[in-house]
């Protein structure tokens, strides 16, 4: 479809305010008469709270109130299950170190800080549940003994075909046991915000939520107030990556304002942000795959266990997603797949860029390379034999809907990286000489895919409202778009404004995105699941189309109207209905739409230190339609950065529920010098006919293939399989030395608090 | 345990004379802390590790921020000279490139704008990046007290993690490095988990020069960081190179001895076993590249 504005790299609508420092982030807001809140955190990962003594803290000069469980009207919340106390009660348990005992509210930040140290808590320590594999076993101490007699929060089964027969037909079988670590979101801006009672008497919070309308829903429950007595304002957001989908500060701000009836500001330190908020799920993935000698996958057997941490958060939907992706974007006739998510006393795990689609490729793409090696086949060629086409049947029994660009991403990435195709056979490129004698080069390929929008029967929807102000001539002077999509830095407001401008036929400058206040804009769901361009884009597109029709009619009828409005609610199910897993077979229509990706990494490994340099990454992404190509490329760069950190250095370490990586001196993320000198972004556009202008989704897909591509490249370079992330220099060297018969480094490769 | 207490209250005094510093140290004992760059001090105060009542800013004392070079007496670096100042100083770059290289490897550019040589040494972190360089350049630390000045050799200065030979009422005024031989070469190699900013997992400095009085004809000095309770010299490795002619074989043997000198710990950054192996690998590598220059 020919377009004027969609498809152009126009400047972001928020760029000017951000580069000139005018954009205000939650921590920038203050009010006269404002108080400061500081949280008293749990000191134990698992303990019964016998007594909370706030008397000393209350007597401290400047302290206005020490808020405890007694002040919470309904002391429970949770995005999926109400299994978390807002503040832990006497007699109840703390289940991880992110549980809260109290909030000290004082006239100054210093007084609040001093007083929070004066809250004395008498704990009875309980046995710590720190490994989900142990926690699953009968007899394990229970994290939620009042709810259930098992720590297993959820189990999903997929049964397709006849797995034994499939393995019997296989000529080669490869296995692996892959472990992915806990990962910190590490957004630029730690949690911060302001809570107050506005002039209409409403509980008001200014904070960086990814789904502010759902925050309101949960806060209304815990304050026992009607939803229209609460509203959330989301100003500029300093990154989210899933970490702001659950509430970590929003409900505390609301509670403070509700209890003390004065403005209260809370700002988490970086250490609080790292140690007391949710993380990406670690997964323990056991794989067994069989293929015929001509490279056709016959059977897979997969067990995946995720650590849910202390509370459910979105662990069940993350597991559901992950389980649907365990076998990768491949046609597999026979499958037996089990997914579990298990409560422990570790950090709560939650959404993080990929929502269960990030861990599976670490396993399935190494499995594919193991198969390629066992079969003596080029890894590109093997993948092309098995990848999805439109109509291919996934392990969940559904046919893949139109817009399957996975093979095209692989072809384009491989050709760009120097692969050659001759009569259907693929030949790898020559990698050139390494920089030194002790270095070796390798290249690795990885494909991945992920859903766009909420899955498994969830009613994914966005309501968008557009208001046109007409000039005297009748022309559209200004189009104001009201949609509750939180722009967390990814640029959704720009993308939606471009879609609106395109649909209305006006320049982008005439489109104004209304500020996000839940009382003023309709619910658009969460900024997650790579869904806004598709779901909210569809809602904005249709609202604009309707507004344009009304405008044209007004012009025809010369009605003299100066203001035209239209509203549209787009439901994903109206494009493609989804269903939940069949409890016995797992067969279902899991997802609405998909994005597809291939990345290829060229690395150099130092055989004396184990250090890995990523020299170049080719990243091909099928986005359906790039609404703003430069923003797509920006997402690709950011996704590769996160994927590189996942592959090589990021690991949130806990020992018996206590955090060992409390700050950025201990938890490493890649610096600019760790990034490849070159990233080659390749935009592939295989449209989804149900997407706005064919667009699908992108945000999460950019990070999925990076880690397995790097891991496959390390193997290609030095013959070391890193099944356990991150591939630190120490682990790479340890693998290399044992492979070369130099003997293992005694004890090397093991980090404190971990066991295989 | 709290996640991060805020910076507590303290008194700030800007000292104008060395005697004033000594007086304040005597008056407050452990309750006083000296401020130069503050890149470690304030972090520790914020984290509640230390709680001084008084912070004495000593960077404005005469000479604390100056670098002086003299062909006969060598280099004198004021204790409050910043890492970036040191790394970019023309005479340091010309005559003591190893020191410039080490200073430039500390943390990030922004931190190096404030972090000082004296602070890096006085904190006595086993991972101090400038320590191996000062050790192999045979630096001497100028300490001031009510009894006047005394000098302590860098090799005697570090006594334990965070512990030095400084007495309670003493403070570091300057670091002196002797003039170097006409022909010499040095290099510092640091391994971290990322390429900029991380504390070193292992740091190795080598300084070497021809010397006819030594059997091998060359003196090699080897300094190690992050692999023992204190930054240290690998004496036995140096002895190997004093008696064996330089080359791959003696470098391998010396690297082995350096590894034996290392007594590292396991922490979140690396295991002790990996650190030991890296002492060997990096020592060999640094010896090789230093020798390439000298040969």
PDB file of C-alpha atoms in Angstrom, chain A residues 366-480:
ATOM      1  CA  UNK A 366      21.767 -24.380  20.054  1.00  0.00           C
ATOM      2  CA  UNK A 367      19.787 -27.568  19.442  1.00  0.00           C
ATOM      3  CA  UNK A 368      19.530 -26.655  15.758  1.00  0.00           C
ATOM      4  CA  UNK A 369      23.283 -26.105  15.536  1.00  0.00           C
ATOM      5  CA  UNK A 370      23.945 -29.385  17.297  1.00  0.00           C
ATOM      6  CA  UNK A 371      21.726 -31.091  14.735  1.00  0.00           C
ATOM      7  CA  UNK A 372      23.467 -29.320  11.862  1.00  0.00           C
ATOM      8  CA  UNK A 373      26.816 -30.533  13.157  1.00  0.00           C
ATOM      9  CA  UNK A 374      25.570 -34.087  13.704  1.00  0.00           C
ATOM     10  CA  UNK A 375      24.155 -34.117  10.170  1.00  0.00           C
ATOM     11  CA  UNK A 376      27.152 -32.394   8.576  1.00  0.00           C
ATOM     12  CA  UNK A 377      24.791 -29.777   7.208  1.00  0.00           C
ATOM     13  CA  UNK A 378      25.136 -26.011   6.973  1.00  0.00           C
ATOM     14  CA  UNK A 379      23.119 -24.421   9.812  1.00  0.00           C
ATOM     15  CA  UNK A 380      21.337 -22.048   7.421  1.00  0.00           C
ATOM     16  CA  UNK A 381      20.338 -24.899   5.163  1.00  0.00           C
ATOM     17  CA  UNK A 382      19.072 -27.044   8.045  1.00  0.00           C
ATOM     18  CA  UNK A 383      16.964 -24.207   9.367  1.00  0.00           C
ATOM     19  CA  UNK A 384      15.454 -23.441   5.968  1.00  0.00           C
ATOM     20  CA  UNK A 385      14.296 -27.067   5.729  1.00  0.00           C
ATOM     21  CA  UNK A 386      12.307 -26.769   8.940  1.00  0.00           C
ATOM     22  CA  UNK A 387      11.230 -23.147   9.374  1.00  0.00           C
ATOM     23  CA  UNK A 388       7.594 -22.112   9.271  1.00  0.00           C
ATOM     24  CA  UNK A 389       5.797 -21.013   6.120  1.00  0.00           C
ATOM     25  CA  UNK A 390       2.337 -19.529   6.065  1.00  0.00           C
ATOM     26  CA  UNK A 391      -0.030 -22.331   7.035  1.00  0.00           C
ATOM     27  CA  UNK A 392       2.633 -24.443   8.731  1.00  0.00           C
ATOM     28  CA  UNK A 393       1.292 -26.230  11.791  1.00  0.00           C
ATOM     29  CA  UNK A 394       2.954 -25.367  15.106  1.00  0.00           C
ATOM     30  CA  UNK A 395       3.320 -27.754  18.073  1.00  0.00           C
ATOM     31  CA  UNK A 396       0.114 -26.296  19.461  1.00  0.00           C
ATOM     32  CA  UNK A 397      -1.733 -27.509  16.357  1.00  0.00           C
ATOM     33  CA  UNK A 398      -2.501 -24.075  14.918  1.00  0.00           C
ATOM     34  CA  UNK A 399      -1.749 -23.024  11.355  1.00  0.00           C
ATOM     35  CA  UNK A 400       0.600 -20.050  11.143  1.00  0.00           C
ATOM     36  CA  UNK A 401      -1.373 -17.024   9.921  1.00  0.00           C
ATOM     37  CA  UNK A 402      -0.414 -14.945   6.845  1.00  0.00           C
ATOM     38  CA  UNK A 403       2.712 -12.825   7.176  1.00  0.00           C
ATOM     39  CA  UNK A 404       5.357 -15.469   7.977  1.00  0.00           C
ATOM     40  CA  UNK A 405       8.679 -13.830   7.110  1.00  0.00           C
ATOM     41  CA  UNK A 406      11.060 -16.012   9.085  1.00  0.00           C
ATOM     42  CA  UNK A 407      12.701 -17.659   6.062  1.00  0.00           C
ATOM     43  CA  UNK A 408      13.111 -14.302   4.401  1.00  0.00           C
ATOM     44  CA  UNK A 409      14.896 -12.896   7.465  1.00  0.00           C
ATOM     45  CA  UNK A 410      17.248 -15.885   7.441  1.00  0.00           C
ATOM     46  CA  UNK A 411      17.962 -15.618   3.707  1.00  0.00           C
ATOM     47  CA  UNK A 412      18.653 -11.905   3.867  1.00  0.00           C
ATOM     48  CA  UNK A 413      20.811 -12.093   6.983  1.00  0.00           C
ATOM     49  CA  UNK A 414      22.804 -15.052   5.632  1.00  0.00           C
ATOM     50  CA  UNK A 415      23.415 -13.415   2.264  1.00  0.00           C
ATOM     51  CA  UNK A 416      24.451 -10.156   3.956  1.00  0.00           C
ATOM     52  CA  UNK A 417      26.884 -12.059   6.191  1.00  0.00           C
ATOM     53  CA  UNK A 418      28.497 -13.693   3.167  1.00  0.00           C
ATOM     54  CA  UNK A 419      26.741 -17.047   2.865  1.00  0.00           C
ATOM     55  CA  UNK A 420      26.306 -18.230  -0.713  1.00  0.00           C
ATOM     56  CA  UNK A 421      23.480 -20.294  -2.098  1.00  0.00           C
ATOM     57  CA  UNK A 422      24.138 -22.715  -4.941  1.00  0.00           C
ATOM     58  CA  UNK A 423      21.361 -25.053  -6.072  1.00  0.00           C
ATOM     59  CA  UNK A 424      19.709 -25.064  -2.694  1.00  0.00           C
ATOM     60  CA  UNK A 425      22.973 -25.744  -0.857  1.00  0.00           C
ATOM     61  CA  UNK A 426      24.280 -23.036   1.442  1.00  0.00           C
ATOM     62  CA  UNK A 427      27.975 -22.316   1.972  1.00  0.00           C
ATOM     63  CA  UNK A 428      29.336 -20.351   4.877  1.00  0.00           C
ATOM     64  CA  UNK A 429      31.597 -17.326   4.370  1.00  0.00           C
ATOM     65  CA  UNK A 430      35.321 -17.152   4.957  1.00  0.00           C
ATOM     66  CA  UNK A 431      35.733 -15.331   8.259  1.00  0.00           C
ATOM     67  CA  UNK A 432      39.104 -13.672   7.686  1.00  0.00           C
ATOM     68  CA  UNK A 433      42.078 -13.688   9.997  1.00  0.00           C
ATOM     69  CA  UNK A 434      41.773 -13.084  13.734  1.00  0.00           C
ATOM     70  CA  UNK A 435      43.588 -10.132  15.284  1.00  0.00           C
ATOM     71  CA  UNK A 436      46.166 -12.301  17.094  1.00  0.00           C
ATOM     72  CA  UNK A 437      47.469 -15.850  17.200  1.00  0.00           C
ATOM     73  CA  UNK A 438      45.677 -16.657  20.414  1.00  0.00           C
ATOM     74  CA  UNK A 439      42.324 -15.542  19.016  1.00  0.00           C
ATOM     75  CA  UNK A 440      39.869 -17.563  16.972  1.00  0.00           C
ATOM     76  CA  UNK A 441      36.948 -16.422  14.889  1.00  0.00           C
ATOM     77  CA  UNK A 442      33.510 -17.959  14.634  1.00  0.00           C
ATOM     78  CA  UNK A 443      30.127 -17.136  13.153  1.00  0.00           C
ATOM     79  CA  UNK A 444      26.734 -18.103  14.499  1.00  0.00           C
ATOM     80  CA  UNK A 445      23.153 -17.972  13.261  1.00  0.00           C
ATOM     81  CA  UNK A 446      19.962 -17.787  15.272  1.00  0.00           C
ATOM     82  CA  UNK A 447      16.311 -17.440  14.311  1.00  0.00           C
ATOM     83  CA  UNK A 448      13.455 -16.578  16.654  1.00  0.00           C
ATOM     84  CA  UNK A 449       9.848 -15.509  16.693  1.00  0.00           C
ATOM     85  CA  UNK A 450       7.366 -14.092  19.088  1.00  0.00           C
ATOM     86  CA  UNK A 451       3.716 -13.257  19.477  1.00  0.00           C
ATOM     87  CA  UNK A 452       2.306  -9.776  18.993  1.00  0.00           C
ATOM     88  CA  UNK A 453      -0.433  -9.009  21.495  1.00  0.00           C
ATOM     89  CA  UNK A 454      -1.903 -10.934  24.427  1.00  0.00           C
ATOM     90  CA  UNK A 455      -2.486 -14.597  23.891  1.00  0.00           C
ATOM     91  CA  UNK A 456      -4.463 -17.665  24.942  1.00  0.00           C
ATOM     92  CA  UNK A 457      -7.930 -16.154  24.811  1.00  0.00           C
ATOM     93  CA  UNK A 458      -7.128 -12.946  26.697  1.00  0.00           C
ATOM     94  CA  UNK A 459      -9.236 -10.096  25.314  1.00  0.00           C
ATOM     95  CA  UNK A 460      -6.475  -7.853  24.013  1.00  0.00           C
ATOM     96  CA  UNK A 461      -7.967  -4.496  23.195  1.00  0.00           C
ATOM     97  CA  UNK A 462      -7.297  -0.812  22.838  1.00  0.00           C
ATOM     98  CA  UNK A 463      -9.737   2.055  22.740  1.00  0.00           C
ATOM     99  CA  UNK A 464      -8.641   5.124  20.825  1.00  0.00           C
ATOM    100  CA  UNK A 465     -10.476   8.421  20.525  1.00  0.00           C
ATOM    101  CA  UNK A 466      -9.662  11.078  17.972  1.00  0.00           C
ATOM    102  CA  UNK A 467     -10.883  14.679  18.065  1.00  0.00           C
ATOM    103  CA  UNK A 468     -10.592  16.860  14.987  1.00  0.00           C
ATOM    104  CA  UNK A 469     -10.580  20.646  15.277  1.00  0.00           C
ATOM    105  CA  UNK A 470     -11.608  22.114  11.958  1.00  0.00           C
ATOM    106  CA  UNK A 471     -10.425  25.418  10.557  1.00  0.00           C
ATOM    107  CA  UNK A 472     -12.786  27.960   9.000  1.00  0.00           C
ATOM    108  CA  UNK A 473     -11.971  26.539   5.592  1.00  0.00           C
ATOM    109  CA  UNK A 474     -13.124  23.179   6.848  1.00  0.00           C
ATOM    110  CA  UNK A 475      -9.614  21.739   6.792  1.00  0.00           C
ATOM    111  CA  UNK A 476      -8.360  19.680   9.741  1.00  0.00           C
ATOM    112  CA  UNK A 477      -6.407  22.128  11.884  1.00  0.00           C
ATOM    113  CA  UNK A 478      -5.514  19.737  14.613  1.00  0.00           C
ATOM    114  CA  UNK A 479      -6.124  16.092  15.391  1.00  0.00           C
ATOM    115  CA  UNK A 480      -5.903  15.125  19.021  1.00  0.00           C
TER     116      UNK A 480
END
